[in-house]
Structures are given as structure tokens and as C-alpha cells.
Amino acid sequence: MEQPPLIVEIKDLSKSYHRNSQTISVLQHISLEIEAREFLALMGPSGSGKSTLLNLIAGIDRPDSGTVRVGGVDIALLSEAQLARWRAANVGFIFQFYNLIPVLTAFENIELPLLLTRLSRQERREHVETALHLVNLFDRKDHYPGQLSGGEQQRVAIARAIITDPTIIVADEPTGDLDRISAEEVLTLMDRLNRELGKTIIMVTHDPRAADKARLIRHLEKGLLQ
Amino acid sequence: MILQLKLLFKNAFRRKFRAFLTILSVTVALLAFGLLQTFIDAWYAGAEASSARRLVCRNSISLTFPLPLAYRDKIRQIEGVEAITYGSWFGGIYIEEKNFFANFAIEPHGYLRLYDYKLPADQKERFLRDRRSAVAGRRLVERFGWRIGDIITLRGTIFPGNWEFVLAGIYSRGTVDLDESQFFFHWDYLNQALKKIMPHRADMVDFYIIGVSKADLTTEVAQAIDQTFKNSLAETLTETERSFQLSFVTMSEAIIKAIQLISLVVILIIMAVAANTMAMSVRERTGEWVVLKTLGFGPRKIIVLILAESLIITLAGCIIATALTFPMVSTFGRTLRNYLPIFRLKREIFYFYLAASFLVGVVAAIIPACRAAKIPIAEALRRIA
Amino acid sequence: MLSAILLSYSFRNLMARRLTTILTSLGMALVVFVLASSLMLAEGLEKTLVETGSADNVVVIRKGATTEVLSGITREQAAIVETQPEIALGAEGQPLLAREVVVLITLQRRGSDKQSNVVIRGGREQSLRLRPKVKLVEGRLPRPATAEIIVGKNIARRFKGCGLGETLRLGLQEWRVCGLFDAGNSGFSSEIWADVDQLMQAFRRPVYSSIIFRLDKASEFERLKADIETNPRLTLEVKREAEYYAEQSKWMAKFLRILGASLTVIFSLGAVIGAIITMNAAVATRTREIGTLRALGFRRRDILLAFLLEAALLGFLGGLVGLFLASFLQLVTISTTNFQTFSELTFSFALSVKIACQALAFSLIMGLGGGLFPAFKACGMNIAEALRAG
């Protein structure tokens, strides 16, 4: 079997925060490679830097030193506007608290990233409807987030994450706010995305059950990869 | 106690920008009220300053019709009349129309007796001696940079031609709020000239001003005067100086009333926005009130805490507004002094400030405070968990 | 495309926090109402006085007199003016010219003890021919050489003794109201008319106030003006009637505009602070939402635009409401003293396209003024931090 290409290459990555003249080092000289079609779980205690690492991979934060290449692009070199465009095309996000826009319907929330593309209204509708079927929420498409359960909201968020067919999907504690049954549904869905659609998923989690679904688990502690 | 106070202030100013804005909007609302009220008071100031012991007598047809000078002696004989003067509205223009100020031709001896003007003795003497001279108010003199001895030329609108006067004195107000931006000269000077150019207008005056010996005699004296000239060629209308002044003000009363009404509504809305903001920040922190409750704070303490926080904000607005009212009113007074010569703050405004800010503080906080005090701990803790 | 979605997004966010939106917009609505109503009042005043004068008529008054009331023209002067060849002739061959007397009288308002000054104009039948707007609506015209008067509709309603059949006592004489007239929106509707000779006799006035006449050819105005004004025997001033009346609104209209502008500025300060508070709170409560949108690939300027749109919409809603409320003022007429002529004048609020545009533009500016700072705050946020916000 052919070796899958590397999708994420991280070299010698460091990041620290400054707060009240104190410097807190979050990540120290991290190097990590993630292959295409991987389902990676990053685990570690609070404050270990796993969310920061995820943010750096997703291009919503910038490293102090080191490089992050995603799909062959060194994202640290991109300007703010280029980075935004890059995220729109290459990254799908799943958050712990779903982060749906409360004033938009499920359909519109999923459609949101497509507004940044050149697709026509008709094409956008087709894409959104496909995604709605995939997460099994077609009959709830006109509901607002406030009218959906936690698990349903997270499934909408997953549909939103895959709607642009991104290079990677990053998930920050996707089951952290869900009951066990909903969590199971969400994890099954992510598993299907990975196995059936070949999506690369990077997930930060505390939850051992969530980590079980992943193909690879890496531990982070005090800013160092174990 | 110290800790509670500290908590109070820390909470009130937690969201610094929002607290700042809320204080600011309370301040602006109060300042707007203060300014408008002072403006409206200034509108009525002329009437306020008028004495209850002075009567104004004019032609009953309208102010534009004069009265014969011969009425003077008849009025003087009426019982209760202590002093009398007379004059005419001159309506002269100084260089340009936009330099408008009030100018009158008056009989000076009676006039200076009836009105409490401060005029240095030497200036007064000079004014009384020289028929071509005039006196002007302190503010008017400042406005045009005149000096004593200057020759001032007014272009007549009612009495045609250019009229020259020598500035003999500068008056300022005594104990009452008299308009310090008027200009007076000898009625005789005008009359002598009219005898030559328009004889049919000579020996006529626009108004008599009558000093009454006792304030409770005014009605009787006024009636006696009007009775004297009933069925004569020029019937008179005599009223107290106050109602005479008010009759000017009431002519534009519709506008003033509209301003007053709209102002109140706008101020109420601004206050409502501020109140809404304060209510919002109480609601946002439901979790914190619950924590305090679990720590043993009783419902009454919670209510007091929330009310006090809200009052800190509105009273801060009140204090700032009070401090800013003085410079603001004096700035506006200076800008408007050519239109509204008497522009002064009243103390009542500050009582209003205090009452309004107290009210808004309480109204904004009372409902969310009661709600926060009533929340069962267990339910609320679940909500924040 | 994106902006259309942004607009609907902004609108829905406003609707999501209805009470706050309503309060904030209401504040701005009232400011717009104040602005629009004062402009409408000034406009209405000007419109009334502009409609009073006719472009073909000429008014002659004494030089230096700002109004007819202050003017005086002797019989000799009037006779000289009448010989001017530029004066148009009527159907029967006499000149279309009227010598008039205009005086102010103090009248009591109905239903209160308050007084106002009202214009009473003495004229002849030519006065009516020169003002085709003045139409008798009830009763009849005064018979010559009698103490009869006709009263403008705005005066008849509002002053004691001015209704049809009532009498006014002026100059030791009883004057009977024998007719009512309507002069539309013009200032004449706020006047009382009588026979010029009767009036001069009653008030013992030896001089006329003004001479009004129609020009044969409008182009001859300048020559006529030069002719009369340079004649050393006449110290008179010549004005087109339209200009003469337009000037009478100048001061009061200016006063109303300045007053309105000052009130608007003071109140708008409060309304803008209200908008800042509201938008600032909107940004604060939607921090995570902003982080999410940025993470999804929306740029800073999209966020900026969304919040600016929201603020502009907030202002615009207020503007529409304010203008809507102000438009009802067109049904209201105001009777007040024109400071410049010192006489009662009735006019209504007049809305124009220009005023509507000014009011709406101002509401947008207020909204944007309130949204600017919070919008920049929103677009300047760090994504990772915004996503972590509670």
C-alpha cells in the first residue's frame, strides 16, 4: 500500500503567552507529523497546551518560532487576510460549545462558510442539503440553534465543518458538553467522516471514550509531546 | 463593611467602558435638562425681574400706536402714582441688522429713579446734562468695544435718518436681574428732531412707566388710568410690568412648550437606555449573586448590593453633571447673550439632578435585584455549572 | 451577495434583543423627530411667506422701514409713484395699484385672556385684484365708506370679536365683520382687511404704509426701482412683493433652525452614547460568535462591516420612526408671533424631500457614530481569545 502523504508537518514549534509581565511558556519545541486520513486525538491535562497546538494548526493563532505546514503551505508566512482565506478553504472547525450563530437557522449556519466561496445560490443549497442528510438533520433545517438539543447542535456544527470539503477538520473537546448518548452519536459521525469520506481529523479531548474512536492518540504534558 | 464597599465599587466598574458610558449618558441627560431649563428660565427672566410696583401704560390698539405726551400730567394726578417716566421704542440699527440690540428714547430723570441701575455719579450727571448723550449696558459696551465719549450712530427704522449719540455712561445691574445690553437716550432729543421733520409724530410717546406707592394699589391705579382716558382719541391699556413682559413671552409660548415637552421625552429615553444597560449587567451576573447566596448573603443584602451598585453609577453621573453644569451654562450664556441677556442657573436644577439620578438608579436595579434575590440556589448553580 | 446576508444577519441580531433595540432606536427616533420638526417648522414658515408674495407685484415702502407697519408714505409721494408708466392697467383702464395702510392691533384670543398683535390692512377693491389668492368665503365685501371689515379665516377662528357678524372696537368706533376670506396658505389669511380711508380716519393717520401695484412687464422692474429710489423727492424703497415677504421669514426661520440644530446636537449626544452602549454590549455578548466567524474564514473587514451595518440599521430604524412621527405634524398648524413683524402668523409644518433626506442621513450618522468604536473593537479581537470567552 502506498504511504499516505503528510498533511500536517510541525517543526520545532514554540509558543508562550505574556500576561502581566509574566511569560508563560505553553508549547516548547514541538515537532509532529500527521498523515492524510489520520484521526488523531490529542490528550493531556488542563493547561498542557493541547488547545494552543490545535489553534496553531488551524491557523487561528501564530507561533513564536518554528513552522507549521498544512497541505504543503507554511501558514506562519501568510498575511492575516491570506490566512482567513486559507482557513475558509482548508479548515473545518468543531467546538466544545458548538458555536452556532443563534440568529441563523441550521441551514444558514451550515451555509455560512460557503458564502466565502464563489458558489451560486443553487449550488450552495445542494451542498447544504447533502450535508444535512449526512448528519441526519434534514427535517430540522429551519430550526434555530436554541430549538435544537446539544447533540443536534453539534451535528449541525459538524455539517458546517465539512461543507467546504476542507483539508483538515479540527475538533476542540467535541463531546465536552454532551450527554453520553449524544456524545456517542457525534463520535460515530466523526468516525464515519474519517473512514468513509477520508477526512483528516485532529481532536483535542479529555474524554477517553472519545479518544478510543481515534486511530492515534498523542499525549501532551507541560508543553511537551510525550 | 470595608470589604462590601470594595466589592461594590469593583462590581460597579467591572466593565469599565460600559460603566463609563452609562455614567456618561446619565450625565448627558442631566446636562441637557439643566441647559434647557436654564434656557427656558432665561426666556421668562425679563418678567421675573420686573417689579410688582411698576405699571406699563400703552395705547390699547397696539404697541405700535403712541400716546400723547399730554397724558403725563393727568396720570401724575392719579392717587397712588409715585413716579412716572415715558419713552419710545427707537428700533435703530447699529451699522448692520445683525448687530441688533434694544434701544429706547426715554425721559431720563424718572427712568433712573424707577429702575435700579448702577451708574457712576459722574456719568449719571453727564448723561442728564447733555441731551445728545446716551447710556448703554455693560455687556453691550463690551460687545462693540465702545468707550465713554464715543459717538454712536444709529440708523432709524421707525424714525428715518441717521442719529448720533455720545456715550455718556455705562450702566450695570444693581440687585435685580436687569438686562445689561440695552441702550437709552433722551426722548427730548428725538422729539426736537421730529418737530422739524415729522411734526405729526412729535409729542407722542410709546409707553408710560408708572411707579406705584404700594404694591397692593397696582390694580386700582391701573384701572383709574384706563378709566381716565376711556373714550378719548387714544385709549390706554395699563398693566403691571410683569404681565406686560409676559405678554411678549406668551406670544412665542407654543415653541417653548414644545421644546419643554420634547426635551423631557428625549431625556427619559436616554435614561431608559442607561437603566436598561444597568439591568442587563445585573442579569448577566446571575451566577455571582448565587455564589454570594451560597456564602450566606441573605436576599435583602443581595438587593442592597445590587441597588447600591446601580446608584453608584447614576450618582457618579449626577456629580459629574453638577460639576459640568457651571462651565456649560456660562459658555452657552456667553454665546446667546445677544438674544437672551439674562442667563442664570437656578439651584432647583441640582435638586432635580439628584432626584432623577436616584430614581433612575432604583428603577433600573429593583426588578433584576428582586429576581436575583429570589433565585433558588440549587437551580442557579445548575445553570452556571 | 455577502452584504445581503450580512444585512439580514444584522437585522436578525437587532430583533433578537428587541427591548434594547427599541429603546436605543427610540432615542434616535426622537432626536430625528426634533430635527425634522424644527426644519419643517422653518420650512412651513418660509413657504407661507413665499406664497404670500406674488412675483408680478411690487411693494413700495419708506426707505429704511423693514416692514409695512413701520413705513409711512405721504399722499404727495404716493401721487408721484402713481405716475410711473410701468404700472399695469386693469380691464377698465385704471392702474392696478392700491395705496394701503397696515397697522398692528392687539386682540384678545378666544378662550383665554392672552393677547396677540394682528395685522389690519386698509385697502381698496384693487387690493383684492392684486391678490387673487384672497377669496371671500362667507358674507360680503365691505360697503364703501362704512366701518366694516373682512377677516382672514385664521384670525376669525382664534380671536374674540372676529367672527362673522361680530364687532371689534377700534379707534372709538365699532367695526362690523361683514365677511370672511380665505387666502390659502398665505400670510393674508392671518390679516383683517378694511377700507383704507375709513381706517386712516379712525386711527388719525395722515400717511399710507405702502403702495402695491402690478408691473406691466416684469422685465421693467429694475428700471422702475432705479427711477423711484433715486428720485430725491421720494425717500422710498421698491421691492418685489415675493422678495418682501420672503425677507420677513428670514430671522424667524433662522432662529427656528438654529434652535432645532442646537437641540438636535445636545440630544444626539445622548442618543449616540446610547447606541455605543448597545453596540458595545452586543459585541461583548457575541465575542465567541465573532471568534467563530473569524475562524470560519470571515475577514476582519467582514466583521467590521457586519457591526457597522447593525449600528447603521439601528439608527436608520430610529430615523424612519422619527420621520414617520414627524410627518403627522403636517396636519398641525402653528399660530405664533413672527418676531420680525411682531404680528400673529399662522403656518403649518411642511415636510420636503430635502428634510426627509437630511433627517434620515442624520439618523444613519448617529447609528454609525454609535457603532464605530464597538465595531472596531469587534474586528480587532484575537480569534483564539475570542473563542475562549464565556
Short mmCIF file of C-alpha atoms in Angstrom, two decimals, chain B residues 106-109 111-112 119 121-135 166-169 184-186:
data_model
loop_
_atom_site.label_atom_id
_atom_site.label_comp_id
_atom_site.label_asym_id
_atom_site.label_seq_id
_atom_site.Cartn_x
_atom_site.Cartn_y
_atom_site.Cartn_z
CA ILE B 106 -36.64 107.76 27.43
CA GLU B 107 -37.24 110.55 29.86
CA PRO B 108 -34.10 110.06 31.99
CA HIS B 109 -34.92 111.52 35.42
CA TYR B 111 -36.36 106.38 34.41
CA LEU B 112 -33.25 106.32 36.57
CA LEU B 119 -24.43 104.19 37.06
CA ALA B 121 -22.45 109.55 39.74
CA ASP B 122 -20.23 111.50 37.32
CA GLN B 123 -21.57 109.51 34.34
CA LYS B 124 -25.11 109.99 35.51
CA GLU B 125 -24.59 113.70 35.83
CA ARG B 126 -23.06 113.92 32.38
CA PHE B 127 -25.94 111.92 30.88
CA LEU B 128 -28.60 114.10 32.48
CA ARG B 129 -26.86 117.29 31.40
CA ASP B 130 -26.24 116.51 27.73
CA ARG B 131 -29.38 115.97 25.67
CA ARG B 132 -27.43 114.28 22.87
CA SER B 133 -25.93 111.67 25.18
CA ALA B 134 -26.85 108.08 25.81
CA VAL B 135 -26.13 105.28 28.29
CA VAL B 166 -22.43 110.50 22.66
CA LEU B 167 -21.89 107.65 25.08
CA ALA B 168 -22.04 109.29 28.49
CA GLY B 169 -22.31 106.31 30.79
CA PHE B 184 -31.06 104.58 26.27
CA PHE B 185 -31.04 108.16 25.16
CA HIS B 186 -33.04 111.33 25.73
#
